[in-house]
Coordinates of C-alpha atoms in Angstrom, one line a residue:
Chain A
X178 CA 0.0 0.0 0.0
X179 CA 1.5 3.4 -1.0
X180 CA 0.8 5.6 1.8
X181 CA 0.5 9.3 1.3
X182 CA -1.5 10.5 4.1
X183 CA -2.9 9.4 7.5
X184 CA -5.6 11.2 9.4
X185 CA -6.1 11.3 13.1
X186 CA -9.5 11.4 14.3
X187 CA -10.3 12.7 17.7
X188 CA -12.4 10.2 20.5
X189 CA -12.7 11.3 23.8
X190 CA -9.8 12.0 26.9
X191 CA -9.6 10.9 30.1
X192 CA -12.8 12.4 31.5
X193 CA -14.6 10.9 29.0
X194 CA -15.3 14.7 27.4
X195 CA -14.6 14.5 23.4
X196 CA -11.3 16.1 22.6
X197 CA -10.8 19.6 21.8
X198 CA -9.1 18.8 18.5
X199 CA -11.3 17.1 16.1
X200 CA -8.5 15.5 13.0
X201 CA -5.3 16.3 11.8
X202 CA -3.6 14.7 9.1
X203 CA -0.1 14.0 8.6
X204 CA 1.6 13.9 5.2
X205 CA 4.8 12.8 3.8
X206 CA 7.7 14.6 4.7
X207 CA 5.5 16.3 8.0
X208 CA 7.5 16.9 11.3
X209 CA 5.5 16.8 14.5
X210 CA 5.6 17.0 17.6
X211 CA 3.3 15.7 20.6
X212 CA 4.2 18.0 23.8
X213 CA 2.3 18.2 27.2
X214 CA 2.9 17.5 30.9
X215 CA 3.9 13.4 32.1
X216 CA 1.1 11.5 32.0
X217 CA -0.9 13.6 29.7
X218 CA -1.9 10.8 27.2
X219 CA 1.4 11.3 24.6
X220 CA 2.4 7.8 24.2
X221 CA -1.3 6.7 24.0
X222 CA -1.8 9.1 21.4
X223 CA 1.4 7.4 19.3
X224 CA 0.0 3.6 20.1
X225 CA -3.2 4.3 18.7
X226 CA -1.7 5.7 15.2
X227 CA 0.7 2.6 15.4
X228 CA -1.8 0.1 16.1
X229 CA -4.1 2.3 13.5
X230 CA -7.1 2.8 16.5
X231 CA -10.7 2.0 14.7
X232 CA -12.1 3.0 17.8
X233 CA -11.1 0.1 19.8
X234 CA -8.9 1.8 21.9
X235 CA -9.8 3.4 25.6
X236 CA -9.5 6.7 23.7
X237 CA -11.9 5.9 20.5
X238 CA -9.5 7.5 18.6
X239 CA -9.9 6.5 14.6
X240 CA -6.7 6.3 11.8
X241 CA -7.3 6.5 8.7
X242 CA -4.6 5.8 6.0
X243 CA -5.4 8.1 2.8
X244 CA -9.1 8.9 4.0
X245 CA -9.9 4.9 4.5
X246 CA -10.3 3.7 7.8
X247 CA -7.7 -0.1 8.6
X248 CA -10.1 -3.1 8.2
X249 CA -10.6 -4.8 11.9
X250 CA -9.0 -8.0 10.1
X251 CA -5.8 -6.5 8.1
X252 CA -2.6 -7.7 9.4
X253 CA 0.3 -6.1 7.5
X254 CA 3.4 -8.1 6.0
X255 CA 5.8 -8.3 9.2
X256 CA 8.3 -6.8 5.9
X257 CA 5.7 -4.3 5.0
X258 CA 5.0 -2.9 8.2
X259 CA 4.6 0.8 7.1
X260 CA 4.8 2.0 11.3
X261 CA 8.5 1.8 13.3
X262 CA 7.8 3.0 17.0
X263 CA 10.6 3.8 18.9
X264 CA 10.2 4.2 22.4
X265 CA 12.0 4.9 26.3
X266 CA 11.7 1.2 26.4
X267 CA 12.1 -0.4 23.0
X268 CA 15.2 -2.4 23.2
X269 CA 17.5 -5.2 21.5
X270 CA 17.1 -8.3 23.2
X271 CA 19.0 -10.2 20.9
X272 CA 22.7 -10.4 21.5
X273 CA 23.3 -11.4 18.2
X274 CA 26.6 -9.0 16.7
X275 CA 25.3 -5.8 15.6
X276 CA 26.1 -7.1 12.0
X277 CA 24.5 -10.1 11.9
X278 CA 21.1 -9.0 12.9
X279 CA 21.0 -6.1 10.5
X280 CA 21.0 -8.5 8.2
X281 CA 18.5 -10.8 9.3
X282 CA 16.6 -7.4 9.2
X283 CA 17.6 -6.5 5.7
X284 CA 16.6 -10.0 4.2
X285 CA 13.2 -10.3 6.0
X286 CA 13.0 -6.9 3.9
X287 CA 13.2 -7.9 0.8
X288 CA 16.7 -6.6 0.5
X289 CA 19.1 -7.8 -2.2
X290 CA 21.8 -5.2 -1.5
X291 CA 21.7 -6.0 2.4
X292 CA 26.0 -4.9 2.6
X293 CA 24.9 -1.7 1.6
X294 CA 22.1 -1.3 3.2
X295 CA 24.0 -2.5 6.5
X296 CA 26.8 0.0 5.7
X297 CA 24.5 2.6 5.1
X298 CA 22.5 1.8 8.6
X299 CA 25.8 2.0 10.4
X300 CA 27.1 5.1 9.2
X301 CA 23.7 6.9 10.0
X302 CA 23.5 5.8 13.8
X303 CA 27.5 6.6 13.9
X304 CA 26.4 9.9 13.1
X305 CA 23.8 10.2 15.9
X306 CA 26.1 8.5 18.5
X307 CA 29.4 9.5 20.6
X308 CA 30.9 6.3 20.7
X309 CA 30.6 4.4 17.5
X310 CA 29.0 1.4 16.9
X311 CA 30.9 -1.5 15.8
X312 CA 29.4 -4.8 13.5
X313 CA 31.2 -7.3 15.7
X314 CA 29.4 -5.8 19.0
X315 CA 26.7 -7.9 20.8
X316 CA 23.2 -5.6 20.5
X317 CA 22.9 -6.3 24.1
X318 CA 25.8 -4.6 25.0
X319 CA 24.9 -1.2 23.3
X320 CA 24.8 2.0 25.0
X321 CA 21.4 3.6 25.8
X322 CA 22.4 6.2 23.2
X323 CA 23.9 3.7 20.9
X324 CA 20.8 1.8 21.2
X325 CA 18.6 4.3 20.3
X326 CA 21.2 5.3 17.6
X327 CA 20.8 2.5 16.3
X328 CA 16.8 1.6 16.3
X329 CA 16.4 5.0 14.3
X330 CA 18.7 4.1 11.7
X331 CA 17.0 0.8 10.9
X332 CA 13.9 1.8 11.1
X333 CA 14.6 4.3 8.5
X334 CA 17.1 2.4 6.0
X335 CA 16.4 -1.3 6.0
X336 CA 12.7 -1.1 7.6
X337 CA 12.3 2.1 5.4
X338 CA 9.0 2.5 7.2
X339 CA 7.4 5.3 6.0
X340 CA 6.0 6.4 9.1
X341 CA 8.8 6.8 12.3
X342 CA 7.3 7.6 15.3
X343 CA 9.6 8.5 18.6
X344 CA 8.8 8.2 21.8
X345 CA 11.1 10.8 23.7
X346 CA 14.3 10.1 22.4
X347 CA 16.1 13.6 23.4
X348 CA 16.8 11.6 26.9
X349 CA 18.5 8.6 25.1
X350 CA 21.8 10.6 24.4
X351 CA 21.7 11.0 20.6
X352 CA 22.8 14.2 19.1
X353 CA 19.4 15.7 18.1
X354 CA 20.7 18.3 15.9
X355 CA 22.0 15.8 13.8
X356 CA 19.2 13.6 14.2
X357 CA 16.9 16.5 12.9
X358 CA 19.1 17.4 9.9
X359 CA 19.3 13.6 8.9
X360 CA 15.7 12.8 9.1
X361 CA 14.7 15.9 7.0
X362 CA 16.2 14.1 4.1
X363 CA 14.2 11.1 4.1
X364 CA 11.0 11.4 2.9
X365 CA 8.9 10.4 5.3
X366 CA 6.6 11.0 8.6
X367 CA 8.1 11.6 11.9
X368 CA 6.4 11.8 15.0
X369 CA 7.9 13.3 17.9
X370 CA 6.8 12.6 21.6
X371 CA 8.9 15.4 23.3
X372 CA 9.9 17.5 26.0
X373 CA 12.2 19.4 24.1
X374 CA 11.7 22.5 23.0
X375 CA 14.2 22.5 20.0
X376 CA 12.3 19.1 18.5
X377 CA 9.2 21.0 19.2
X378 CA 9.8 24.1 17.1
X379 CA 11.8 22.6 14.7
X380 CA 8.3 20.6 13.6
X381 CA 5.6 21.7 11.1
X382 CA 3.1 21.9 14.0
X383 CA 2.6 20.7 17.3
X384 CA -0.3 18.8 19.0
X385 CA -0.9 19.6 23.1
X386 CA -2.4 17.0 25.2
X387 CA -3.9 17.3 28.5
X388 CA -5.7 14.9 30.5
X389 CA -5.9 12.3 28.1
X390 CA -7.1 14.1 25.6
X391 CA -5.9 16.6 21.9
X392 CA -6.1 20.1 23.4
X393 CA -4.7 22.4 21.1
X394 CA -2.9 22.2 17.6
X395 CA -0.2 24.9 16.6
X396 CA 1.3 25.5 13.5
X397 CA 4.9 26.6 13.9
X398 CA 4.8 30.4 12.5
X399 CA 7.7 32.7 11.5
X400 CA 8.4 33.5 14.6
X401 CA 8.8 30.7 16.6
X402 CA 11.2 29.3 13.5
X403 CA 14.1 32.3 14.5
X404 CA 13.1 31.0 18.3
X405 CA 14.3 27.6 17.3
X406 CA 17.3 29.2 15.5
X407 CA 18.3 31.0 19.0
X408 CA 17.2 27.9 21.3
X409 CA 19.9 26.4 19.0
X410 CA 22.4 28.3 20.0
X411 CA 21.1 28.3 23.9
X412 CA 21.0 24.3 23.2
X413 CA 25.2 24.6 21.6
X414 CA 26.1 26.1 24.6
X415 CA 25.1 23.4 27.3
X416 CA 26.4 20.9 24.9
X417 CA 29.2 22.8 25.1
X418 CA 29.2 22.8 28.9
X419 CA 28.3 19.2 29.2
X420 CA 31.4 19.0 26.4
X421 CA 34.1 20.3 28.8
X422 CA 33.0 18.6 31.5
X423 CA 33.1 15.1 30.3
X424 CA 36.7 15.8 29.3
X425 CA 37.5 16.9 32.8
X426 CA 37.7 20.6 32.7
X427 CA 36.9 23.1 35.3
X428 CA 34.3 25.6 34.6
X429 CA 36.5 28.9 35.7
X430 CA 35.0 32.2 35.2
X431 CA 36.1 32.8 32.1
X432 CA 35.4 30.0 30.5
X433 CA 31.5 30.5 32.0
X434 CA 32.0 34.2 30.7
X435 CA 33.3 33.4 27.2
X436 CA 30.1 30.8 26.4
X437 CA 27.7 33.5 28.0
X438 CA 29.2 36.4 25.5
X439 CA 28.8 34.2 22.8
X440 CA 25.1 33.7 23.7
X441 CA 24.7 37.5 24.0
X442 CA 26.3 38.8 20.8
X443 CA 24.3 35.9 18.8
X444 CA 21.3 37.6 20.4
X445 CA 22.2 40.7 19.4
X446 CA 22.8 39.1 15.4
X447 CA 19.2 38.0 16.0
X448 CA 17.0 41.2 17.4
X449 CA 19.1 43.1 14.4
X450 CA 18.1 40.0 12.2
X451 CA 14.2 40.7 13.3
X452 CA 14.2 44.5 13.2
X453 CA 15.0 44.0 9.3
Chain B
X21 CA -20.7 -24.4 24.6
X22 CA -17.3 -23.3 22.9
X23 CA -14.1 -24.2 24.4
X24 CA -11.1 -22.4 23.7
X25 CA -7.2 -23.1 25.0
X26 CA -5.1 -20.3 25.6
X27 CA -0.7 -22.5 26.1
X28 CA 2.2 -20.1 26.0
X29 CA 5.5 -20.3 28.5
X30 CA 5.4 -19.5 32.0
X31 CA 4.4 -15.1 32.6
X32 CA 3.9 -14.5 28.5
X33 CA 0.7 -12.6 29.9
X34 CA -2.3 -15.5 29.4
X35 CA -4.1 -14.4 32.1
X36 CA -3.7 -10.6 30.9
X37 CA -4.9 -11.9 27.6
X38 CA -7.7 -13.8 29.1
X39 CA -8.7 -11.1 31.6
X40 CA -9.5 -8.7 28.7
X41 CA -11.1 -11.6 26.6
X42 CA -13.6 -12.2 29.5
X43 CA -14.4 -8.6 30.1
X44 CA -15.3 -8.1 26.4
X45 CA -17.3 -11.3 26.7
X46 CA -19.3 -10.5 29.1
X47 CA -19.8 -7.3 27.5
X48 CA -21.4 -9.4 25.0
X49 CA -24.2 -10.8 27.4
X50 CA -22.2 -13.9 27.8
X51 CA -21.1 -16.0 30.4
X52 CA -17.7 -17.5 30.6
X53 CA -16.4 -20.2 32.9
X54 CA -12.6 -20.1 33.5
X55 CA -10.3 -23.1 33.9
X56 CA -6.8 -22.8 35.4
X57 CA -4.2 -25.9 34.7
X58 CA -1.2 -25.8 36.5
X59 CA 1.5 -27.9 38.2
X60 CA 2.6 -26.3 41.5
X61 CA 0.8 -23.0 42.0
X62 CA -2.0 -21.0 40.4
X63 CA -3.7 -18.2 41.8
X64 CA -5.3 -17.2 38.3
X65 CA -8.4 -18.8 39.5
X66 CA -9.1 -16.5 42.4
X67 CA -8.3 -13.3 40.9
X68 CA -11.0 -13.6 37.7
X69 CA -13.4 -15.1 40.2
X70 CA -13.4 -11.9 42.7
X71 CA -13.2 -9.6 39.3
X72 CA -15.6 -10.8 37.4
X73 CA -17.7 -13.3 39.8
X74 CA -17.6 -16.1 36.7
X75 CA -17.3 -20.0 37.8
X76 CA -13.7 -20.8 37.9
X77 CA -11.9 -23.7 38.7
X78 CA -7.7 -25.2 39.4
X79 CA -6.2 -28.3 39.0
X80 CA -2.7 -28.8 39.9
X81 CA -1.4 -31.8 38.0
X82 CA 1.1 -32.1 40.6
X83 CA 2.8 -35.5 39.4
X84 CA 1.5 -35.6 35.7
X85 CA 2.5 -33.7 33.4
X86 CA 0.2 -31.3 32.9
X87 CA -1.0 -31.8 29.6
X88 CA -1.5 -34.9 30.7
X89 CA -3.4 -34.1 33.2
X90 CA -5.4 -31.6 30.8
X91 CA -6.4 -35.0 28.5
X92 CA -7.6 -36.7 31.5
X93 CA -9.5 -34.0 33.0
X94 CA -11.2 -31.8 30.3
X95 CA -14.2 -33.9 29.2
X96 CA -15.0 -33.2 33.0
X97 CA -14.4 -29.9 33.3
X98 CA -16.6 -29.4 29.8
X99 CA -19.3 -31.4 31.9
X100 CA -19.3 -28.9 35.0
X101 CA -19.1 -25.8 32.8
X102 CA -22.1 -26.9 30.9
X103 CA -24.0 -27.2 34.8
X104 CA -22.7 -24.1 35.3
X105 CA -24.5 -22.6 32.1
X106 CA -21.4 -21.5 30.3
X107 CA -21.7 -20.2 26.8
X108 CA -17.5 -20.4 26.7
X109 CA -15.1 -22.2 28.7
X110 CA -11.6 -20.4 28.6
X111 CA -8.8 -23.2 29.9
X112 CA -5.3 -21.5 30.7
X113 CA -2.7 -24.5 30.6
X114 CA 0.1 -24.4 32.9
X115 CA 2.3 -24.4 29.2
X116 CA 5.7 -26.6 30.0
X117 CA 5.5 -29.1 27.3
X118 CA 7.2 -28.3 23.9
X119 CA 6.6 -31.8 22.1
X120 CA 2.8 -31.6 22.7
X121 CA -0.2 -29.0 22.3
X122 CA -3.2 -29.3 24.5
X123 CA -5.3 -28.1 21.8
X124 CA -9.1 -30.2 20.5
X125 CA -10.2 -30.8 17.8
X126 CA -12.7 -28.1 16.1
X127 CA -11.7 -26.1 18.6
X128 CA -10.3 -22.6 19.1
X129 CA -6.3 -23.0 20.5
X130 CA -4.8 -19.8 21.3
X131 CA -0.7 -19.7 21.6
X132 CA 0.6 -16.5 23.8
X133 CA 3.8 -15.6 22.6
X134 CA 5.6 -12.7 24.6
X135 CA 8.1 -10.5 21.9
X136 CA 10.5 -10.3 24.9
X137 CA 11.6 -13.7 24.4
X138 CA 13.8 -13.5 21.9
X139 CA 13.7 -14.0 17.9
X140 CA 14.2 -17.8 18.0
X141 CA 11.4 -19.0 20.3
X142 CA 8.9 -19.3 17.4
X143 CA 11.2 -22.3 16.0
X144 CA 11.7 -23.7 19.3
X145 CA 8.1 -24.7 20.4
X146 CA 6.8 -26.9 17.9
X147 CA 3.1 -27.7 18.3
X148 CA 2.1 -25.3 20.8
X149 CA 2.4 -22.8 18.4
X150 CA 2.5 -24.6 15.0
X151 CA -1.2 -26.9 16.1
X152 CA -2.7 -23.4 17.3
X153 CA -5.0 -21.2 15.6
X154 CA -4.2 -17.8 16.2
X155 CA -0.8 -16.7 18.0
X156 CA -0.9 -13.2 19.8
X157 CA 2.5 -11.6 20.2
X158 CA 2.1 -9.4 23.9
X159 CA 4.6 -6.7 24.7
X160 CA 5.4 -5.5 21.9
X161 CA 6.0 -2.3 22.7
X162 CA 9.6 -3.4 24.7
X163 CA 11.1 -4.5 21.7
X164 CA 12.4 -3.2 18.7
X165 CA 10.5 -3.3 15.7
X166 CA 13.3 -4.8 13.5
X167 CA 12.5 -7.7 16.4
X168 CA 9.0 -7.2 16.0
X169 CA 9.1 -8.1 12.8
X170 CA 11.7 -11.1 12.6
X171 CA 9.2 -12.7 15.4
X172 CA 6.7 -12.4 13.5
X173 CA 7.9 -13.1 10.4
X174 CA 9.0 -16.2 12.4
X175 CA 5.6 -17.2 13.7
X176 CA 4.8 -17.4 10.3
X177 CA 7.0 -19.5 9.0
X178 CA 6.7 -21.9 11.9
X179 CA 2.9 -22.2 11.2
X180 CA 1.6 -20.8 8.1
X181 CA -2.0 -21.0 8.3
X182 CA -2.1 -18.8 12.1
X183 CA -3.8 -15.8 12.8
X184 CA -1.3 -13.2 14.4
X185 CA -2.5 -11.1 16.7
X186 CA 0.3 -8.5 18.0
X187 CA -1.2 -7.1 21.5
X188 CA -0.4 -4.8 24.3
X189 CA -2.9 -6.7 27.0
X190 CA -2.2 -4.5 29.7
X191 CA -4.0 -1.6 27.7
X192 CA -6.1 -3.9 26.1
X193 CA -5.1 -3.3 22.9
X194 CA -5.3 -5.7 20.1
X195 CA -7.9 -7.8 21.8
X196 CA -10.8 -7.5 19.6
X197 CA -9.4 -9.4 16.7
X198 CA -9.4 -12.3 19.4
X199 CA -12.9 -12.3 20.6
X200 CA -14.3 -12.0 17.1
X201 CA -12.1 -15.0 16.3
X202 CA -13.1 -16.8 19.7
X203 CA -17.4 -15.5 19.0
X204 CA -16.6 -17.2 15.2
X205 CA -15.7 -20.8 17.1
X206 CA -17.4 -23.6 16.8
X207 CA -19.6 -25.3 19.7
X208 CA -17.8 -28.2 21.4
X209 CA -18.1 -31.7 19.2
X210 CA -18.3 -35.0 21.3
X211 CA -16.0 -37.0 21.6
X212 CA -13.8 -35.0 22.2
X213 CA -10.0 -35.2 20.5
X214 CA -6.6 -34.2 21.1
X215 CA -5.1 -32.2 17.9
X216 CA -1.7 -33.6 16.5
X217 CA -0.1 -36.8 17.5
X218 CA 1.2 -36.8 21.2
X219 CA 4.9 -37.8 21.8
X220 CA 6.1 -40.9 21.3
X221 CA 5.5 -44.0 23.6
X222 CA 5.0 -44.7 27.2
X223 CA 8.4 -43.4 28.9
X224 CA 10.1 -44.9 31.2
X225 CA 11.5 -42.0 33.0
X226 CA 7.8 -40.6 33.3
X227 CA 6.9 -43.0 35.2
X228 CA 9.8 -43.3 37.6
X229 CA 13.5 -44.6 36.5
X230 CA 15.7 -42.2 37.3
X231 CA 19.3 -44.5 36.4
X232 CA 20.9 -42.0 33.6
X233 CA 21.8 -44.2 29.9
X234 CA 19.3 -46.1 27.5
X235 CA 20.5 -49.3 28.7
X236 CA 18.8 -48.7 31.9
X237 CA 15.6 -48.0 30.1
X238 CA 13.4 -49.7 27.6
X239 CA 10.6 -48.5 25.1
X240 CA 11.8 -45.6 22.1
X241 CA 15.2 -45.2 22.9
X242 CA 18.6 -43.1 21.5
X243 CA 22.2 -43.2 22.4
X244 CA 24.5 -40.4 21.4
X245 CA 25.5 -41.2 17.8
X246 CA 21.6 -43.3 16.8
X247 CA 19.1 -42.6 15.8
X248 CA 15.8 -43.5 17.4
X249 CA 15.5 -47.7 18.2
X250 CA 13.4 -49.7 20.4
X251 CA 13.8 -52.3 23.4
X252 CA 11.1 -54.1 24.3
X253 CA 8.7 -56.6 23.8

């Protein structure tokens, strides 16, 4: 099935009240985000789209997949899946070498360049990841961050799924700038579950949840898109921080001063920026 | 009266499965009578009783094995449900055996597969997955979907013909596939019998030698390097 659209369909939150907002669809290439407090009904709102809801979910929520609701009895092709969720506790279990299983992956795919694909896999979560990931390495004995690294870059090159959704993975410790610049190349959907408010504003719009329930939709304007640009820069800074004291530095005063400068005059570059 | 068998290994979440399954049934205007088969302890018994005030009944199989015990007992059980006015009795085997299925005839068998166990268990437990009808997956959402999908795609090699169901049973989702399936059964046919051959023979150690090497034993037999043979009569 060639996928170009789903639709969300609002049921009703927590309190059993319908929710505020009614649909929203997603279309390829579409960023979003999901934001709101803990608790808040987030990661039901993803497990309903994965397990396209027909209103046999707590929430009634419907998914429709280019305007036509999932029939009760369709089970997809485990290899044409077109859903990856990744989540705080999606794990490897298998402690099979990090080369081996990629290509189990690849050939339940219905790959026939697997090596590439592998290579490919590799290189992406290397890009995402501080230490790097080796083939030889038991998937068991990943990092959290090469884990996650690693689940985003085969759900996107060998599962090739064209629907990614991610379940807070700013706490996994991936680089998210990176992760963001990557992802925008692939054609695809990506659903963010976040905290962050870089992921946030770096989406096409945002859905808030309360209580169980879709509260509010917002549509990332101008504004809020030269936000992101300077929550970048706040976000460069920490990582900075964080940077100098993984390597064992002291944080004297002038170090402290010299990121806190830097801050400033980039602010300055961006009122002068919005004045024009 | 339908019956239906939910087998799966030890904690794969068959109650969880169940619990929602019964819910939804009664739902329905139904009434379902709940049979728990285990071998030491079971407590499964109590807790849908005091939830959902059904007829519910344990048997340990203590020294049988207890899909053993599940052939001896069940055209019993079926009797008692039936007094009891059941429209669906739900067994719950204890789920050891990997060389048989406790599955009937023209009935629904359910396998309960938990994703967390790892890629390979689909080729590992012959019948009671390959003789069921319909295999739900439960926890999916700890695994990776790479994993996700070599289990299944697993499953399916394993047994071709089975409905897979992938579920989250805590949250209830991806149970109504199963009760539609379960609602769809057919009624209980008399006599009742076992789907797919049992294992082979009577054994010997079942029923008490312990000495360790086939010439201390007789009946279907193996050494290191043959193949099957027999001693006996």
């Amino acid at each position: 099935m060639e996928i170009a659209k789903i639709t969300v369909i609002g049921g009703i939150g927590k309190d059993g009240q319908p929710e505020k907002v009614k649909r929203f669809d997603l279309k390829m290439g579409d960023i979003i985000s999901i934001v709101g407090p803990t608790g808040c009904g987030k990661t039901t709102l993803i497990n309903d789209i994965e397990l396209f809801a027909n209103n046999n979910t707590p929430s009634e929520r419907r998914i429709l997949i280019n305007d036509e609701p999932i029939p009760d009895d369709f089970s997809f092709d485990p290899s044409k899946h077109p859903i990856a969720l990744i989540s705080q506790h999606t794990n490897f279990l298998s402690d099979l070498p990090v080369g081996e299983f990629l290509k189990i992956h690849a050939k339940i795919r219905g790959s026939d360049s697997a090596e590439l694909m592998i290579e490919e896999t590799l290189d992406f979560a290397n890009q995402l990841t501080g230490e790097a990931i080796i083939r030889e390495t038991a998937m068991t004995e990943l990092s959290g961050g090469q884990t996650r690294s690693l689940l985003i870059a085969d759900a996107v090159i060998i599962g090739n799924s064209p629907i990614i959704l991610l379940d807070e993975i700013e706490n996994a410790g991936i680089h998210r700038t990176k992760a963001l610049k990557l992802l925008k190349k692939y054609e695809k959907i990506f659903v963010f579950v976040t905290h962050d408010p870089r992921i946030a504003l770096l989406s096409d719009f945002r859905i808030i949840m309360k209580n169980g329930a879709m509260q509010k939709m917002i549509t990332t304007n101008a504004e809020e898109k030269v936000a992101a640009i300077g929550l970048k820069k706040i976000d460069d800074v920490m990582l900075e921080f964080r940077k100098l004291i993984r390597a064992g530095e002291e944080i004297t005063d002038s170090i402290f001063a010299e990121q806190i400068e830097d801050l400033a005059a980039s602010y300055k570059i961006y009122l002068k920026r919005r004045k024009s | 009266m339908k019956l239906i068998i939910f087998a799966g290994p030890p904690t794969c979440g068959k109650t969880t499965v169940i619990r929602q399954v019964v819910r939804r049934i009664i739902k329905k205007n139904f009434k379902p009578a709940y049979l728990k088969i285990d071998v030491l302890y079971a407590d499964e018994d109590e807790q849908l009783k005091r939830e959902f005030n059904i007829p519910t009944k344990k048997i340990y199989s203590g020294e049988l094995c207890p899909d053993h015990c599940n052939v001896v007992v069940l055209d019993e059980v079926v009797e008692w449900a039936e007094q009891k006015g059941a429209d669906f009795l739900f067994v719950e085997t204890a789920g050891l055996c990997l060389r048989c299925s406790p599955y009937i005839e023209n009935s629904l068998g359910i396998v309960v597969l938990e994703a967390t166990s790892g890629m390979n268990l689909p080729r590992k437990i012959g019948p009671m997955l390959t003789l069921a009808d319909i295999s739900v997956i439960t926890k999916i959402d700890l695994v990776s979907q790479a994993e996700r999908e070599v289990f299944r795609y697993r499953i399916l090699e394993a047994a071709k013909e089975i409905t897979v169901v992938e579920s989250n049973a805590l949250y209830g989702i991806g149970i109504d596939p199963i009760v539609r399936d379960i609602l769809k059964s057919k009624d209980i046919e008399h006599p009742m019998f076992l789907k797919g051959n049992p294992p082979v023979g009577t054994c010997t150690i079942c029923v008490g030698k312990k000495e360790i090497g086939a010439k201390n034993h007789f009946g279907v037999l193996r050494t290191m390097e043959n193949d099957l043979f027999y001693v006996g009569e």
